[in-house]
Short mmCIF file of N, CA, C and O in Angstrom, two decimals:
data_model
loop_
_atom_site.label_atom_id
_atom_site.label_comp_id
_atom_site.label_asym_id
_atom_site.label_seq_id
_atom_site.Cartn_x
_atom_site.Cartn_y
_atom_site.Cartn_z
N MET E 1 -9.09 6.18 8.85
CA MET E 1 -9.43 4.81 9.32
C MET E 1 -9.50 3.82 8.28
O MET E 1 -9.17 2.70 8.35
N GLY E 2 -9.89 4.33 6.91
CA GLY E 2 -10.03 3.53 5.82
C GLY E 2 -8.85 2.84 5.47
O GLY E 2 -8.77 1.74 5.17
N LYS E 3 -7.63 3.73 5.40
CA LYS E 3 -6.41 3.05 5.13
C LYS E 3 -5.86 1.96 6.06
O LYS E 3 -5.51 0.96 5.78
N LEU E 4 -6.21 2.18 7.22
CA LEU E 4 -5.83 1.39 8.50
C LEU E 4 -6.70 -0.01 8.28
O LEU E 4 -6.31 -1.20 8.73
N ALA E 5 -7.94 0.29 7.80
CA ALA E 5 -8.81 -1.04 7.55
C ALA E 5 -7.93 -1.98 6.80
O ALA E 5 -8.33 -3.40 6.72
N PHE E 6 -7.28 -1.64 5.78
CA PHE E 6 -6.52 -2.62 4.87
C PHE E 6 -5.15 -2.76 5.57
O PHE E 6 -4.71 -4.05 5.58
N LEU E 7 -4.43 -1.86 6.03
CA LEU E 7 -3.10 -1.91 6.47
C LEU E 7 -2.91 -2.76 7.74
O LEU E 7 -2.08 -3.67 7.73
N ALA E 8 -3.87 -2.59 8.70
CA ALA E 8 -3.84 -3.40 10.01
C ALA E 8 -3.81 -4.90 9.64
O ALA E 8 -2.96 -5.59 10.10
N PRO E 9 -4.91 -5.54 8.94
CA PRO E 9 -4.92 -6.88 8.79
C PRO E 9 -3.75 -7.26 7.95
O PRO E 9 -2.99 -8.30 8.19
N LEU E 10 -3.40 -6.53 7.04
CA LEU E 10 -2.16 -6.99 6.23
C LEU E 10 -0.83 -7.02 6.98
O LEU E 10 -0.09 -8.06 7.04
N ALA E 11 -0.62 -6.06 7.82
CA ALA E 11 0.54 -6.03 8.53
C ALA E 11 0.63 -6.85 9.78
O ALA E 11 1.56 -7.64 9.96
N LEU E 12 -0.41 -6.97 10.49
CA LEU E 12 -0.63 -7.91 11.59
C LEU E 12 -0.45 -9.30 11.21
O LEU E 12 0.38 -10.13 11.61
N LEU E 13 -1.35 -9.83 10.16
CA LEU E 13 -1.13 -11.24 9.74
C LEU E 13 0.14 -11.58 9.08
O LEU E 13 0.54 -12.80 9.34
N THR E 14 0.55 -10.81 8.27
CA THR E 14 1.54 -11.19 7.62
C THR E 14 2.93 -11.39 8.42
O THR E 14 3.80 -12.29 8.51
N THR E 15 3.05 -10.23 9.39
CA THR E 15 4.12 -10.37 10.30
C THR E 15 3.90 -11.48 11.37
O THR E 15 4.85 -12.45 11.71
N HIS E 16 2.71 -11.78 11.84
CA HIS E 16 2.39 -12.89 12.81
C HIS E 16 2.66 -14.16 12.17
O HIS E 16 3.20 -15.07 12.75
N ALA E 17 2.26 -14.33 10.90
CA ALA E 17 2.48 -15.54 10.23
C ALA E 17 4.02 -15.73 9.63
O ALA E 17 4.24 -16.78 9.30
N ALA E 18 4.80 -14.65 9.74
CA ALA E 18 6.03 -14.52 9.07
C ALA E 18 6.11 -15.12 7.52
O ALA E 18 6.88 -15.89 7.34
N ALA E 19 5.05 -14.59 6.99
CA ALA E 19 4.82 -14.94 5.50
C ALA E 19 4.14 -14.02 4.78
O ALA E 19 3.36 -13.13 5.18
N PRO E 20 4.12 -14.14 3.46
CA PRO E 20 3.69 -13.27 2.66
C PRO E 20 2.15 -13.18 2.57
O PRO E 20 1.43 -14.10 2.90
N ALA E 21 1.54 -12.39 1.73
CA ALA E 21 0.17 -12.29 1.64
C ALA E 21 -0.64 -13.59 1.14
O ALA E 21 -1.58 -13.94 1.67
N GLY E 22 0.03 -14.29 0.28
CA GLY E 22 -0.72 -15.55 -0.30
C GLY E 22 -0.80 -16.58 0.62
O GLY E 22 -1.81 -17.25 0.82
N THR E 23 0.16 -16.62 1.55
CA THR E 23 0.06 -17.63 2.78
C THR E 23 -1.08 -17.22 3.67
O THR E 23 -1.81 -18.02 4.19
N VAL E 24 -1.19 -15.86 4.00
CA VAL E 24 -2.25 -15.37 4.79
C VAL E 24 -3.52 -15.84 4.19
O VAL E 24 -4.34 -16.27 4.81
N LEU E 25 -3.65 -15.46 2.98
CA LEU E 25 -4.94 -15.75 2.51
C LEU E 25 -5.29 -17.15 2.26
O LEU E 25 -6.57 -17.54 2.45
N THR E 26 -4.33 -18.14 2.28
CA THR E 26 -4.62 -19.57 1.99
C THR E 26 -4.98 -20.05 3.43
O THR E 26 -5.67 -20.77 3.76
N ASN E 27 -3.82 -19.76 4.34
CA ASN E 27 -3.85 -20.32 5.81
C ASN E 27 -4.31 -19.82 6.92
O ASN E 27 -4.66 -20.26 7.70
N ARG E 28 -4.66 -18.29 6.72
CA ARG E 28 -5.20 -17.61 7.85
C ARG E 28 -6.42 -17.01 7.55
O ARG E 28 -6.65 -15.73 8.12
N ARG E 29 -7.19 -17.39 6.50
CA ARG E 29 -8.28 -16.58 6.08
C ARG E 29 -9.35 -16.24 6.99
O ARG E 29 -9.75 -15.15 7.18
N ALA E 30 -9.54 -17.06 8.15
CA ALA E 30 -10.52 -16.75 9.08
C ALA E 30 -10.05 -15.72 9.96
O ALA E 30 -10.83 -14.95 10.39
N ASP E 31 -8.72 -15.71 10.28
CA ASP E 31 -8.25 -14.52 11.06
C ASP E 31 -8.32 -13.21 10.27
O ASP E 31 -8.68 -12.13 10.84
N LEU E 32 -7.82 -13.35 8.97
CA LEU E 32 -8.03 -12.18 7.93
C LEU E 32 -9.38 -11.61 8.04
O LEU E 32 -9.47 -10.36 8.22
N HIS E 33 -10.23 -12.48 7.80
CA HIS E 33 -11.79 -11.96 7.91
C HIS E 33 -12.04 -11.26 9.09
O HIS E 33 -12.75 -10.23 9.24
N ALA E 34 -11.90 -11.99 10.18
CA ALA E 34 -12.01 -11.38 11.64
C ALA E 34 -11.52 -10.05 11.84
O ALA E 34 -12.06 -9.06 12.45
N VAL E 35 -10.25 -9.85 11.52
CA VAL E 35 -9.44 -8.71 11.79
C VAL E 35 -10.10 -7.62 10.84
O VAL E 35 -10.37 -6.50 11.41
N ILE E 36 -10.43 -7.84 9.53
CA ILE E 36 -11.00 -6.97 8.64
C ILE E 36 -12.34 -6.38 9.41
O ILE E 36 -12.66 -5.31 9.45
N ASP E 37 -13.27 -7.48 9.82
CA ASP E 37 -14.45 -7.20 10.48
C ASP E 37 -14.27 -6.34 11.65
O ASP E 37 -15.10 -5.30 11.91
N GLU E 38 -13.30 -6.70 12.44
CA GLU E 38 -13.15 -5.85 13.81
C GLU E 38 -12.60 -4.38 13.42
O GLU E 38 -13.05 -3.46 14.02
N VAL E 39 -11.65 -4.30 12.42
CA VAL E 39 -11.24 -2.94 12.14
C VAL E 39 -12.29 -2.11 11.53
O VAL E 39 -12.66 -0.92 11.86
N ALA E 40 -13.06 -2.84 10.86
CA ALA E 40 -14.40 -2.10 10.31
C ALA E 40 -15.38 -1.70 11.28
O ALA E 40 -15.88 -0.67 11.13
N ALA E 41 -15.41 -2.38 12.23
CA ALA E 41 -16.44 -1.96 13.39
C ALA E 41 -15.99 -0.84 14.21
O ALA E 41 -16.72 -0.02 14.53
N VAL E 42 -14.54 -0.84 14.34
CA VAL E 42 -13.97 0.27 15.10
C VAL E 42 -14.13 1.43 13.99
O VAL E 42 -14.51 2.69 14.70
N ALA E 43 -13.87 1.32 12.84
CA ALA E 43 -14.00 2.68 12.00
C ALA E 43 -15.42 3.10 11.90
O ALA E 43 -15.65 4.34 12.18
N ALA E 44 -16.47 2.23 11.93
CA ALA E 44 -17.80 2.67 11.77
C ALA E 44 -18.08 3.33 13.31
O ALA E 44 -18.71 4.46 13.33
N ALA E 45 -17.77 2.75 14.38
CA ALA E 45 -17.72 3.53 15.57
C ALA E 45 -17.22 4.86 15.74
O ALA E 45 -17.64 5.75 16.41
N ALA E 46 -16.17 4.92 14.87
CA ALA E 46 -15.32 6.28 14.97
C ALA E 46 -16.09 7.21 13.98
O ALA E 46 -15.43 8.32 13.81
N GLY E 47 -17.00 6.95 13.38
CA GLY E 47 -17.63 7.79 12.34
C GLY E 47 -17.00 7.67 10.94
O GLY E 47 -17.22 8.61 10.12
N ALA E 48 -16.12 6.64 10.61
CA ALA E 48 -15.50 6.47 9.38
C ALA E 48 -15.85 5.02 8.71
O ALA E 48 -14.98 4.09 8.65
N PRO E 49 -17.00 4.77 8.36
CA PRO E 49 -17.50 3.45 7.93
C PRO E 49 -16.50 2.81 6.72
O PRO E 49 -16.25 3.72 5.85
N VAL E 50 -16.04 1.69 6.81
CA VAL E 50 -15.46 1.14 5.55
C VAL E 50 -16.24 -0.06 5.04
O VAL E 50 -16.98 -0.57 5.98
N ASP E 51 -15.98 -0.48 3.95
CA ASP E 51 -16.68 -1.69 3.40
C ASP E 51 -15.89 -3.00 3.66
O ASP E 51 -14.72 -3.15 2.86
N PRO E 52 -16.17 -3.86 4.54
CA PRO E 52 -15.36 -4.98 4.69
C PRO E 52 -15.30 -5.84 3.46
O PRO E 52 -14.25 -6.46 3.07
N ALA E 53 -16.33 -5.85 2.65
CA ALA E 53 -16.28 -6.88 1.38
C ALA E 53 -15.31 -6.22 0.47
O ALA E 53 -14.71 -6.87 -0.07
N GLY E 54 -15.28 -4.94 0.39
CA GLY E 54 -14.22 -4.15 -0.50
C GLY E 54 -12.90 -4.54 -0.18
O GLY E 54 -11.94 -4.51 -0.96
N ILE E 55 -12.70 -4.60 1.21
CA ILE E 55 -11.29 -4.73 1.77
C ILE E 55 -10.85 -6.18 1.47
O ILE E 55 -9.75 -6.43 0.96
N ARG E 56 -11.91 -7.09 1.63
CA ARG E 56 -11.54 -8.53 1.27
C ARG E 56 -11.30 -8.73 -0.23
O ARG E 56 -10.28 -9.47 -0.53
N ALA E 57 -12.00 -7.96 -1.07
CA ALA E 57 -11.80 -7.99 -2.46
C ALA E 57 -10.31 -7.35 -2.69
O ALA E 57 -9.61 -8.12 -3.70
N MET E 58 -9.88 -6.59 -2.05
CA MET E 58 -8.40 -6.01 -2.22
C MET E 58 -7.49 -6.92 -1.87
O MET E 58 -6.50 -7.12 -2.68
N PHE E 59 -7.70 -7.70 -0.87
CA PHE E 59 -6.87 -8.80 -0.29
C PHE E 59 -6.72 -9.91 -1.41
O PHE E 59 -5.52 -10.58 -1.75
N ASP E 60 -7.97 -10.16 -2.00
CA ASP E 60 -7.83 -11.29 -3.02
C ASP E 60 -7.15 -11.04 -4.36
O ASP E 60 -6.82 -11.62 -5.11
N ARG E 61 -6.92 -9.55 -4.56
CA ARG E 61 -6.03 -9.25 -5.76
C ARG E 61 -4.62 -8.93 -5.54
O ARG E 61 -3.92 -8.66 -6.30
N LEU E 62 -4.28 -9.13 -4.18
CA LEU E 62 -2.74 -9.07 -3.82
C LEU E 62 -2.08 -9.99 -4.84
O LEU E 62 -2.47 -11.18 -4.87
N GLN E 63 -0.53 -9.61 -4.91
CA GLN E 63 0.27 -10.69 -5.41
C GLN E 63 0.60 -11.55 -4.10
O GLN E 63 0.93 -10.94 -3.16
N PRO E 64 0.68 -12.81 -4.45
CA PRO E 64 0.90 -13.86 -3.33
C PRO E 64 2.12 -13.52 -2.67
O PRO E 64 2.15 -13.89 -1.45
N GLY E 65 3.17 -13.03 -3.20
CA GLY E 65 4.28 -12.77 -2.72
C GLY E 65 4.55 -11.54 -1.95
O GLY E 65 5.53 -11.14 -1.34
N MET E 66 3.50 -10.61 -1.84
CA MET E 66 3.60 -9.37 -1.28
C MET E 66 3.76 -9.52 0.20
O MET E 66 3.15 -10.18 1.00
N LYS E 67 4.82 -8.65 0.82
CA LYS E 67 4.96 -8.62 2.23
C LYS E 67 4.72 -7.33 2.84
O LYS E 67 5.03 -6.41 1.99
N SER E 68 4.12 -7.08 3.99
CA SER E 68 3.94 -5.85 4.42
C SER E 68 5.36 -5.22 4.75
O SER E 68 6.25 -6.05 5.02
N SER E 69 5.19 -3.94 5.09
CA SER E 69 6.65 -3.35 5.58
C SER E 69 6.94 -3.74 7.00
O SER E 69 8.11 -3.78 7.34
N MET E 70 5.83 -4.00 7.79
CA MET E 70 6.09 -4.51 9.13
C MET E 70 6.72 -5.85 9.10
O MET E 70 7.66 -6.13 10.04
N LEU E 71 6.26 -6.79 8.20
CA LEU E 71 7.07 -8.02 8.16
C LEU E 71 8.30 -7.75 7.60
O LEU E 71 9.25 -8.41 8.21
N ARG E 72 8.73 -6.99 6.73
CA ARG E 72 10.04 -6.69 6.08
C ARG E 72 10.94 -6.18 7.45
O ARG E 72 12.04 -6.48 7.44
N ASP E 73 10.24 -5.33 8.21
CA ASP E 73 11.17 -4.63 9.19
C ASP E 73 11.36 -5.83 10.39
O ASP E 73 12.55 -5.81 10.93
N ALA E 74 10.39 -6.72 10.77
CA ALA E 74 10.73 -7.72 11.60
C ALA E 74 11.70 -8.89 11.20
O ALA E 74 12.62 -9.12 11.84
N GLU E 75 11.67 -9.10 9.77
CA GLU E 75 12.61 -9.90 9.21
C GLU E 75 13.96 -9.39 9.50
O GLU E 75 15.04 -10.09 9.51
N ALA E 76 14.19 -8.10 9.16
CA ALA E 76 15.51 -7.34 9.28
C ALA E 76 15.97 -7.14 10.70
O ALA E 76 16.95 -6.53 11.00
N GLY E 77 15.14 -7.35 11.56
CA GLY E 77 15.43 -7.11 13.01
C GLY E 77 15.16 -5.53 13.32
O GLY E 77 15.56 -5.19 14.29
N ARG E 78 14.47 -4.84 12.55
CA ARG E 78 14.30 -3.37 12.77
C ARG E 78 13.02 -3.36 13.59
O ARG E 78 12.13 -4.13 13.65
N PRO E 79 12.86 -2.14 14.49
CA PRO E 79 11.61 -1.90 15.10
C PRO E 79 10.58 -1.77 13.99
O PRO E 79 10.67 -1.54 12.86
N THR E 80 9.44 -2.20 14.62
CA THR E 80 8.10 -2.29 13.74
C THR E 80 7.16 -1.25 14.03
O THR E 80 7.30 -0.50 15.09
N GLU E 81 6.31 -1.13 13.40
CA GLU E 81 5.34 0.05 13.56
C GLU E 81 4.03 -0.65 14.24
O GLU E 81 2.91 -0.32 14.08
N LEU E 82 4.17 -1.76 15.02
CA LEU E 82 3.32 -2.36 15.82
C LEU E 82 2.32 -1.54 16.63
O LEU E 82 0.99 -1.65 16.40
N ASP E 83 2.86 -0.64 17.32
CA ASP E 83 1.99 0.26 18.13
C ASP E 83 1.18 1.15 17.29
O ASP E 83 0.00 1.37 17.69
N ALA E 84 1.81 1.60 16.32
CA ALA E 84 1.16 2.78 15.44
C ALA E 84 -0.09 2.08 14.55
O ALA E 84 -0.90 2.87 14.31
N ILE E 85 -0.02 0.73 14.42
CA ILE E 85 -0.94 0.20 13.46
C ILE E 85 -1.89 -0.63 14.52
O ILE E 85 -3.07 -0.31 14.66
N GLY E 86 -1.47 -1.75 15.13
CA GLY E 86 -2.18 -2.54 15.88
C GLY E 86 -2.75 -1.88 17.18
O GLY E 86 -3.72 -2.09 17.47
N GLY E 87 -1.60 -1.04 17.52
CA GLY E 87 -1.89 -0.63 18.93
C GLY E 87 -3.03 0.80 18.78
O GLY E 87 -4.04 0.95 19.50
N ALA E 88 -2.87 1.22 17.47
CA ALA E 88 -3.92 2.38 17.19
C ALA E 88 -5.38 1.73 17.09
O ALA E 88 -6.41 2.35 17.50
N VAL E 89 -5.40 0.55 16.41
CA VAL E 89 -6.88 -0.06 16.38
C VAL E 89 -7.34 -0.23 17.70
O VAL E 89 -8.39 -0.12 18.05
N LEU E 90 -6.47 -0.84 18.71
CA LEU E 90 -6.94 -1.50 19.97
C LEU E 90 -7.27 -0.13 20.72
O LEU E 90 -8.26 -0.09 21.65
N ARG E 91 -6.52 0.91 20.74
CA ARG E 91 -6.92 2.07 21.43
C ARG E 91 -8.21 2.82 20.99
O ARG E 91 -9.09 2.84 21.96
N ALA E 92 -8.34 2.76 19.75
CA ALA E 92 -9.65 3.23 19.15
C ALA E 92 -10.83 2.39 19.52
O ALA E 92 -11.93 2.79 19.84
N ALA E 93 -10.39 1.02 19.55
CA ALA E 93 -11.51 0.13 20.07
C ALA E 93 -12.05 0.29 21.33
O ALA E 93 -13.14 0.24 21.78
N ALA E 94 -11.09 0.54 22.19
CA ALA E 94 -11.37 0.82 23.63
C ALA E 94 -12.00 2.03 23.75
O ALA E 94 -12.93 2.03 24.61
N ARG E 95 -11.75 3.10 23.31
CA ARG E 95 -12.44 4.25 23.19
C ARG E 95 -13.91 4.16 22.92
O ARG E 95 -14.66 4.94 23.23
N HIS E 96 -14.21 3.29 21.82
CA HIS E 96 -15.48 3.31 21.38
C HIS E 96 -16.29 2.06 21.84
O HIS E 96 -17.43 1.63 21.43
N GLY E 97 -15.68 1.19 22.76
CA GLY E 97 -16.25 -0.01 23.27
C GLY E 97 -16.54 -1.10 22.34
O GLY E 97 -17.62 -1.73 22.34
N VAL E 98 -15.73 -1.31 21.45
CA VAL E 98 -15.68 -2.17 20.22
C VAL E 98 -14.79 -3.38 20.66
O VAL E 98 -13.66 -3.18 20.84
N ALA E 99 -15.41 -4.58 20.71
CA ALA E 99 -14.54 -5.81 20.96
C ALA E 99 -13.72 -6.17 19.70
O ALA E 99 -14.25 -6.20 18.46
N THR E 100 -12.40 -6.41 20.01
CA THR E 100 -11.41 -6.78 18.85
C THR E 100 -10.69 -7.96 19.53
O THR E 100 -9.30 -7.79 19.50
N PRO E 101 -11.26 -9.19 19.71
CA PRO E 101 -10.44 -10.32 20.26
C PRO E 101 -9.37 -10.85 19.34
O PRO E 101 -8.28 -11.05 19.86
N VAL E 102 -9.50 -10.86 18.17
CA VAL E 102 -8.48 -11.36 17.22
C VAL E 102 -7.46 -10.45 17.04
O VAL E 102 -6.21 -10.67 17.11
N THR E 103 -7.47 -9.22 16.74
CA THR E 103 -6.78 -8.35 16.64
C THR E 103 -5.80 -8.15 18.04
O THR E 103 -4.51 -8.08 17.86
N ALA E 104 -6.55 -8.22 18.99
CA ALA E 104 -5.84 -8.00 20.43
C ALA E 104 -4.93 -9.25 20.45
O ALA E 104 -3.70 -9.08 20.97
N ARG E 105 -5.34 -10.36 20.06
CA ARG E 105 -4.63 -11.60 20.26
C ARG E 105 -3.35 -11.54 19.32
O ARG E 105 -2.14 -11.73 19.93
N LEU E 106 -3.27 -11.11 18.13
CA LEU E 106 -2.23 -10.92 17.26
C LEU E 106 -1.30 -9.86 17.79
O LEU E 106 -0.26 -10.02 17.77
N VAL E 107 -1.70 -8.64 18.28
CA VAL E 107 -0.90 -7.58 18.74
C VAL E 107 -0.24 -8.22 20.04
O VAL E 107 0.97 -7.99 20.13
N ALA E 108 -0.88 -8.72 20.82
CA ALA E 108 -0.27 -9.35 22.07
C ALA E 108 0.89 -10.33 21.85
O ALA E 108 2.02 -10.23 22.30
N ALA E 109 0.51 -11.25 20.69
CA ALA E 109 1.55 -12.20 20.47
C ALA E 109 2.79 -11.51 19.80
O ALA E 109 4.01 -11.89 20.08
N LEU E 110 2.68 -10.50 18.93
CA LEU E 110 3.75 -9.89 18.18
C LEU E 110 4.59 -9.14 19.34
O LEU E 110 5.62 -8.98 19.25
N ARG E 111 3.91 -8.48 20.40
CA ARG E 111 4.54 -7.78 21.32
C ARG E 111 5.39 -8.70 22.28
O ARG E 111 6.43 -8.42 22.58
N ALA E 112 4.83 -10.00 22.50
CA ALA E 112 5.62 -10.96 23.26
C ALA E 112 6.72 -11.66 22.31
O ALA E 112 7.37 -12.36 22.78
N GLY E 113 6.71 -11.52 21.06
CA GLY E 113 7.55 -12.20 20.13
C GLY E 113 7.11 -13.54 19.76
O GLY E 113 7.95 -14.33 19.53
N THR E 114 5.94 -13.92 20.00
CA THR E 114 5.46 -15.30 19.80
C THR E 114 4.46 -15.38 18.58
O THR E 114 4.08 -14.35 18.10
N ARG E 115 4.60 -16.52 17.87
CA ARG E 115 3.80 -16.83 16.68
C ARG E 115 3.18 -18.12 16.76
O ARG E 115 3.59 -18.97 17.64
N PRO E 116 2.22 -18.50 15.98
CA PRO E 116 1.32 -19.68 16.01
C PRO E 116 2.35 -20.90 15.97
O PRO E 116 3.33 -20.95 15.34
#
């Protein structure tokens, strides 16, 4: 779950924003922090605590032009790992009774093919 705590926010937000990490850090910081916190809460409930502050620090060190593989797949018209990443978080959240409203909103929008 630790790897997913970094990967899920990166993949979901860069793909939803159709933009690299630098744009997400600048324009979607509140959503980024919310998804990090939600995934961390799910991880803790599953018995695999992660450090949200450490994940935020990792994001702050990313190259601004970095794109997630999910974004690259979406840009190329290939199938994405939306269910394997976002769906996995939502399923674990449901199993453990953890609310994940921002993650759920992003996954639903990506499934529907909508963006802000």
